[in-house]
XYZ file of N, CA and C in Angstrom:
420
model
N -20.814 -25.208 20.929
C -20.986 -23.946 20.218
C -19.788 -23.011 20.479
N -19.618 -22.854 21.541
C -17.745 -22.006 22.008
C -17.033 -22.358 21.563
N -16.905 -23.719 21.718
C -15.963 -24.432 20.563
C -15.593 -24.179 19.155
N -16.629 -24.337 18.582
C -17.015 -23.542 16.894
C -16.326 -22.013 16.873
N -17.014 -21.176 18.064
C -16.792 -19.645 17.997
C -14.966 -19.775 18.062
N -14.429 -20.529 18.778
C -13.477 -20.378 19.198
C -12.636 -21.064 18.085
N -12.959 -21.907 17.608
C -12.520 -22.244 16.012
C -12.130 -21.081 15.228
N -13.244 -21.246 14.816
C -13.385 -19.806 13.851
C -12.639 -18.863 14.096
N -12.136 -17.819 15.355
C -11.638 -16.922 15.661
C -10.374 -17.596 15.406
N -9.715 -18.922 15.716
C -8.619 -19.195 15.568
C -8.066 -18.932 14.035
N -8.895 -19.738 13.271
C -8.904 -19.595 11.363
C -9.044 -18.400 10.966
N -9.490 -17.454 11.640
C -9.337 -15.981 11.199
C -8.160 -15.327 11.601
N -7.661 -15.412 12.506
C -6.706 -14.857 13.293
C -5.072 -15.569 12.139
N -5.373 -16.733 11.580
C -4.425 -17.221 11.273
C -4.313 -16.485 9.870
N -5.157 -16.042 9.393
C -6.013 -15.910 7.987
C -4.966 -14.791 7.981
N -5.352 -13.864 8.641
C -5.247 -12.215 9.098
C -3.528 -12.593 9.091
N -2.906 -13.520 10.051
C -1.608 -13.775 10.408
C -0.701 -13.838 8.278
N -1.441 -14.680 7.948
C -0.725 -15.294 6.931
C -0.962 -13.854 5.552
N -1.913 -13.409 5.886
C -2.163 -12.496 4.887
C -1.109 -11.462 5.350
N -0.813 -11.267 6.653
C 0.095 -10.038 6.802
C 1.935 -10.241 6.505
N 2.051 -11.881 6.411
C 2.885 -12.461 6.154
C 3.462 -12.430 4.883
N 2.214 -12.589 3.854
C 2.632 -12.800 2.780
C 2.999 -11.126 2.035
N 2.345 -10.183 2.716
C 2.447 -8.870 1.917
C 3.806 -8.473 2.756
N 4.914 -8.868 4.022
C 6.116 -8.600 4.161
C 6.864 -9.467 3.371
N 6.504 -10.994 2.696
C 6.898 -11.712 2.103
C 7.231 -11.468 0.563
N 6.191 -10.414 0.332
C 6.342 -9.693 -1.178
C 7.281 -8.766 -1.362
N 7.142 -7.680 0.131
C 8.101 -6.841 -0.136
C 9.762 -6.788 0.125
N 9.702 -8.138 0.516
C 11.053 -8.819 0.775
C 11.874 -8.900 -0.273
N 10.782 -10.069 -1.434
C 11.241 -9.957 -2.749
C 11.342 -8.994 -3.209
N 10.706 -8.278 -3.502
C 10.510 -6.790 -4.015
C 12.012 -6.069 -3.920
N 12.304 -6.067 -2.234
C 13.815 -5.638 -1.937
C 14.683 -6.057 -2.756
N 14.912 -7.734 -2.507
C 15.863 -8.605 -3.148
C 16.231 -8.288 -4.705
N 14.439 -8.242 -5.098
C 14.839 -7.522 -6.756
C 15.892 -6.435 -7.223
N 15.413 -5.457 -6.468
C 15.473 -4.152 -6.541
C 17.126 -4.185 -6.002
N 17.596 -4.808 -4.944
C 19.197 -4.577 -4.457
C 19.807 -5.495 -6.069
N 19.442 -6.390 -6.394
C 20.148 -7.502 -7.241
C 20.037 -6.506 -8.641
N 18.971 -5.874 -9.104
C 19.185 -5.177 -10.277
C 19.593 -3.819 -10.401
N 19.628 -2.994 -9.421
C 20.261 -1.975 -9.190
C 21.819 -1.697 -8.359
N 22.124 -3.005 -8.080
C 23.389 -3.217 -7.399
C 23.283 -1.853 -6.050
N 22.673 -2.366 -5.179
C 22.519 -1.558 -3.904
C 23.622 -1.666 -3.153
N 24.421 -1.240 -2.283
C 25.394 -0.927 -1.427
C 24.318 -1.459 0.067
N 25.015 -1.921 0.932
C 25.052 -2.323 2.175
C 24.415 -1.418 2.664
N 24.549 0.324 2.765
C 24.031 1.038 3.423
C 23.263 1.844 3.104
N 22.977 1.976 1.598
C 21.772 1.864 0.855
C 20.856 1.398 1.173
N 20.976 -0.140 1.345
C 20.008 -1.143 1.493
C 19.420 -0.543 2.702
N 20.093 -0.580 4.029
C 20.080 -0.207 5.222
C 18.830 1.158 5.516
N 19.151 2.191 4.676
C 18.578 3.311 4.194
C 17.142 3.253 4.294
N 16.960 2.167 2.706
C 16.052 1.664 2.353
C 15.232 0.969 3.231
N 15.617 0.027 4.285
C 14.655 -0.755 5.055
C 13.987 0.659 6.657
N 15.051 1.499 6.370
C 14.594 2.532 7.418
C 13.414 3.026 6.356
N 13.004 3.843 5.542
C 12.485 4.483 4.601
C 10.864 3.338 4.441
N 11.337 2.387 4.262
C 10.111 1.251 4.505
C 9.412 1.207 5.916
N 10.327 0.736 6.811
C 9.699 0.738 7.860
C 8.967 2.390 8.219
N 8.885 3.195 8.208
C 8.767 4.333 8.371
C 6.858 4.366 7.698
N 7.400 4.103 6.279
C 5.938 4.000 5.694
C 5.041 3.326 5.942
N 5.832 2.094 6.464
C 4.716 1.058 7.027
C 4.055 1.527 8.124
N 4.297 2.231 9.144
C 4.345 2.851 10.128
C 2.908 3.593 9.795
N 3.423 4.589 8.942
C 2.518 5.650 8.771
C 0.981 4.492 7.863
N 0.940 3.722 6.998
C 0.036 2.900 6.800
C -0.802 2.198 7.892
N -0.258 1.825 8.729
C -0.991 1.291 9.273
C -1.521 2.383 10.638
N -1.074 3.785 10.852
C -1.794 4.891 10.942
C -3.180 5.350 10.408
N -2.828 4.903 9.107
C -3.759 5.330 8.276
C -4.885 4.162 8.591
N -4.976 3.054 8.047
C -5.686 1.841 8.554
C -6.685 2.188 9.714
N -5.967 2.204 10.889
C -6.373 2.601 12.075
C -7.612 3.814 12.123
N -7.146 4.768 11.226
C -8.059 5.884 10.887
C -9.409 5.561 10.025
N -8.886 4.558 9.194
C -9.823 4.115 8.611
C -10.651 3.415 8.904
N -10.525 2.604 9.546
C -11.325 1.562 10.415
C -12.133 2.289 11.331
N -11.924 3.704 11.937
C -12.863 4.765 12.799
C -13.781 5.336 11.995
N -13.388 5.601 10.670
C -14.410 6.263 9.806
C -15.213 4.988 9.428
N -15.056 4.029 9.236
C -15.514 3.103 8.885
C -16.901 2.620 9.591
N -16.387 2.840 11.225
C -17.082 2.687 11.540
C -18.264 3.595 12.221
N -17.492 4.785 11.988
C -18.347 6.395 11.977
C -19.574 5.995 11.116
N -19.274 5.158 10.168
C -20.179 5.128 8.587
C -21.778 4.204 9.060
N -20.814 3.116 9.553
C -21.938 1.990 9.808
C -22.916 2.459 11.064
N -22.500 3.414 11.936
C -23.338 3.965 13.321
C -24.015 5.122 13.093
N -23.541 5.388 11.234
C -24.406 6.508 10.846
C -25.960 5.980 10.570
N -26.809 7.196 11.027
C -28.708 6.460 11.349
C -29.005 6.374 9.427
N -29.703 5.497 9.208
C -30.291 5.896 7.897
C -30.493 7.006 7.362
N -31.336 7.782 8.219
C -32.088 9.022 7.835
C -31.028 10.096 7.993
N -29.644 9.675 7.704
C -28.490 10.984 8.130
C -28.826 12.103 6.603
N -28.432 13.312 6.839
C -28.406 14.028 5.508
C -27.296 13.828 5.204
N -27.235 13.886 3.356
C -26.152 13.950 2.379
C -25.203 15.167 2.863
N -25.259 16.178 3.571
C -23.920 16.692 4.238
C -23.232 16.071 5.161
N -23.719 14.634 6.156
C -23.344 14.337 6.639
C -22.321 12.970 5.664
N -23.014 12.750 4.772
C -22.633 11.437 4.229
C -21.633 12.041 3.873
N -20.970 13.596 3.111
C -20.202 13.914 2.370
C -19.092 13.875 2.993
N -19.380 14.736 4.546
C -18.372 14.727 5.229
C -17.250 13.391 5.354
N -18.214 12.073 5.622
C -17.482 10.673 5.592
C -16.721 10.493 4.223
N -17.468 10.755 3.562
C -16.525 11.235 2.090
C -15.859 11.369 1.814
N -15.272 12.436 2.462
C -14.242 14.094 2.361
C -13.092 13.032 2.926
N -13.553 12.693 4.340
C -12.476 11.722 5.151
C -11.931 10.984 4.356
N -12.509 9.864 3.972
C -11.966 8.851 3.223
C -10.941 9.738 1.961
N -11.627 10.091 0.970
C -10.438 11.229 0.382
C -9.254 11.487 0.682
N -9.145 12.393 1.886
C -8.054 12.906 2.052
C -7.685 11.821 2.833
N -7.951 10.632 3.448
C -6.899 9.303 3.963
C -6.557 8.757 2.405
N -7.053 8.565 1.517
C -6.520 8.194 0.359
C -5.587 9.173 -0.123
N -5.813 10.512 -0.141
C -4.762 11.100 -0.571
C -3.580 11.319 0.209
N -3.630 10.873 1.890
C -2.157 10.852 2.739
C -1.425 9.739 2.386
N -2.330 8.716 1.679
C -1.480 7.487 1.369
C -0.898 7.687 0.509
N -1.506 8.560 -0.400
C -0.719 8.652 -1.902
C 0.625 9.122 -1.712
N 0.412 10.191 -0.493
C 1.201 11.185 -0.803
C 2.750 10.308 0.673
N 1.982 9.475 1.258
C 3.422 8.910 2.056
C 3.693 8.084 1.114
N 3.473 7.518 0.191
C 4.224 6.498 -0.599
C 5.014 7.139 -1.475
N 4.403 8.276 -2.440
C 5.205 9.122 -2.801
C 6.570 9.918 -2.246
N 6.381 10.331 -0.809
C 7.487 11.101 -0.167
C 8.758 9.935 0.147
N 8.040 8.489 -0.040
C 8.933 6.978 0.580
C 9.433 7.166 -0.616
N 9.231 7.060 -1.760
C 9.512 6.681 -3.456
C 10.896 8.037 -3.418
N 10.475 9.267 -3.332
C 11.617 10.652 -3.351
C 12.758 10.316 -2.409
N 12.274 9.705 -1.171
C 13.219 9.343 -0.439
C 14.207 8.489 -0.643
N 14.140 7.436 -1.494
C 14.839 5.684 -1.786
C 15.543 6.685 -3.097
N 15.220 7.174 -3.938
C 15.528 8.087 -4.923
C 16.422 8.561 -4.777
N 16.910 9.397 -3.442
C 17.571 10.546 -3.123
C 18.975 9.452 -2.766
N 18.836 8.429 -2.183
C 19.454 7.729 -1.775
C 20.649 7.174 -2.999
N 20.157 6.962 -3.937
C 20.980 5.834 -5.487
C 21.285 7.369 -6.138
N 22.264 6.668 -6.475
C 23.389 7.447 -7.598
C 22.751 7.491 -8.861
N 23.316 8.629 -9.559
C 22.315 8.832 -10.597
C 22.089 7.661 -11.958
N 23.558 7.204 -11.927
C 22.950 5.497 -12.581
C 22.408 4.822 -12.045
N 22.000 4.446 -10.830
C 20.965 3.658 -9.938
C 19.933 4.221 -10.414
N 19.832 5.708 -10.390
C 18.210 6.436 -9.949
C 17.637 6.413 -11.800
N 18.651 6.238 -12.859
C 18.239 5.992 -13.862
C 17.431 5.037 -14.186
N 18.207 3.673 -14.255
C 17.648 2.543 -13.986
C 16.281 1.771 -13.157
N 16.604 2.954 -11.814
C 15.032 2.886 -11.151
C 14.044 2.740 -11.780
N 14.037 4.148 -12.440
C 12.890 4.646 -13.311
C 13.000 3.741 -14.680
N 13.776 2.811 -15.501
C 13.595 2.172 -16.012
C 12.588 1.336 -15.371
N 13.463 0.811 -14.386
C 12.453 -0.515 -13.958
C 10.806 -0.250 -13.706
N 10.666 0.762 -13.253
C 9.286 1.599 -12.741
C 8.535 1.519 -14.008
N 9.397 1.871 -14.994
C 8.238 2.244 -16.147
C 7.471 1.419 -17.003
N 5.803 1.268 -16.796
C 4.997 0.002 -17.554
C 5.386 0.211 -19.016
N 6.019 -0.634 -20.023
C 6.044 -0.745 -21.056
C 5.348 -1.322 -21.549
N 3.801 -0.549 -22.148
C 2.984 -0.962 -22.699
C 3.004 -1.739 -24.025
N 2.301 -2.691 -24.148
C 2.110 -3.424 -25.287
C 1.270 -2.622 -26.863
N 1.638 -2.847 -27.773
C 0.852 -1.888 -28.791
C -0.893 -2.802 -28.727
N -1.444 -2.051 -28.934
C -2.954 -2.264 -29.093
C -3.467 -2.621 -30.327
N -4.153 -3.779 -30.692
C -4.487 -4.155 -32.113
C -5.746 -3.202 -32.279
N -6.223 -2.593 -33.718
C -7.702 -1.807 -33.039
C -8.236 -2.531 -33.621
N -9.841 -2.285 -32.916
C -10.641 -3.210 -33.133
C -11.381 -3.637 -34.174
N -11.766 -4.767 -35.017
C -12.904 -4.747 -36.223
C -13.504 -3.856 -36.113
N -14.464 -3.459 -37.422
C -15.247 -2.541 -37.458
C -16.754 -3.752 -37.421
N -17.457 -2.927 -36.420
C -18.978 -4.100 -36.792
C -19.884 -3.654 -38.321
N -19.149 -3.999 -39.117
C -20.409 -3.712 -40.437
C -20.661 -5.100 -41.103
């Protein structure tokens, strides 16, 4: 039976390993894109991996916070009142809105960095170019 437990913790642990792997593995590419189509400078780039690391930083701050409310939530009694539930609420909120707002201040930052034909192009690349919409039959 330890055996099993001790399995398991291994396959999770690896799980957890490979999942954290693959989301530095994305933003690797992500980089690579982004230096190859915007023609980044050496110390640009450099810039840029400070400006990342930084956010990552503050994310997994956030995480950490979250995982306390999280579990503020689950040690909350059934019978808690809806001011209490709100409060857990409120939390979650404003951790969603620090995220918004460090990814945003990371985004102004990488910005500030590229020349204004870089920072053009950025915002090309950034921008979803939506597909036109067929409308729909009419049901008659």
């Amino acid at each position: 039976m330890k055996k099993l437990i001790g399995i398991a913790l291994l396959v999770f642990a690896i799980c957890v390993n490979v999942n954290a792997q693959s989301k530095v593995d994305r933003a690797e590419m992500e980089a690579k894109k982004l230096t190859k189509e915007l023609g980044l400078t050496e110390e640009q780039i450099a810039k840029k991996a400070e400006i990342d690391a930084s956010t990552m930083e503050q994310f997994q701050e956030i995480n950490v916070m979250r995982q306390k409310i999280m579990e503020e939530r689950k040690a909350m009694p059934q019978d808690a009142t809806p001011e209490q539930r709100e409060a857990i609420n409120e939390k979650m909120k404003a951790l969603r809105e620090t995220q918004i707002a460090a990814k945003k201040l990371a985004d102004e930052r990488f910005q500030e960095i590229l020349t204004e034909e870089q920072a053009a192009k950025y915002k090309e690349l950034r921008t979803v170019k939506k597909a036109p919409v067929a409308p729909r039959p009419s049901k008659k």
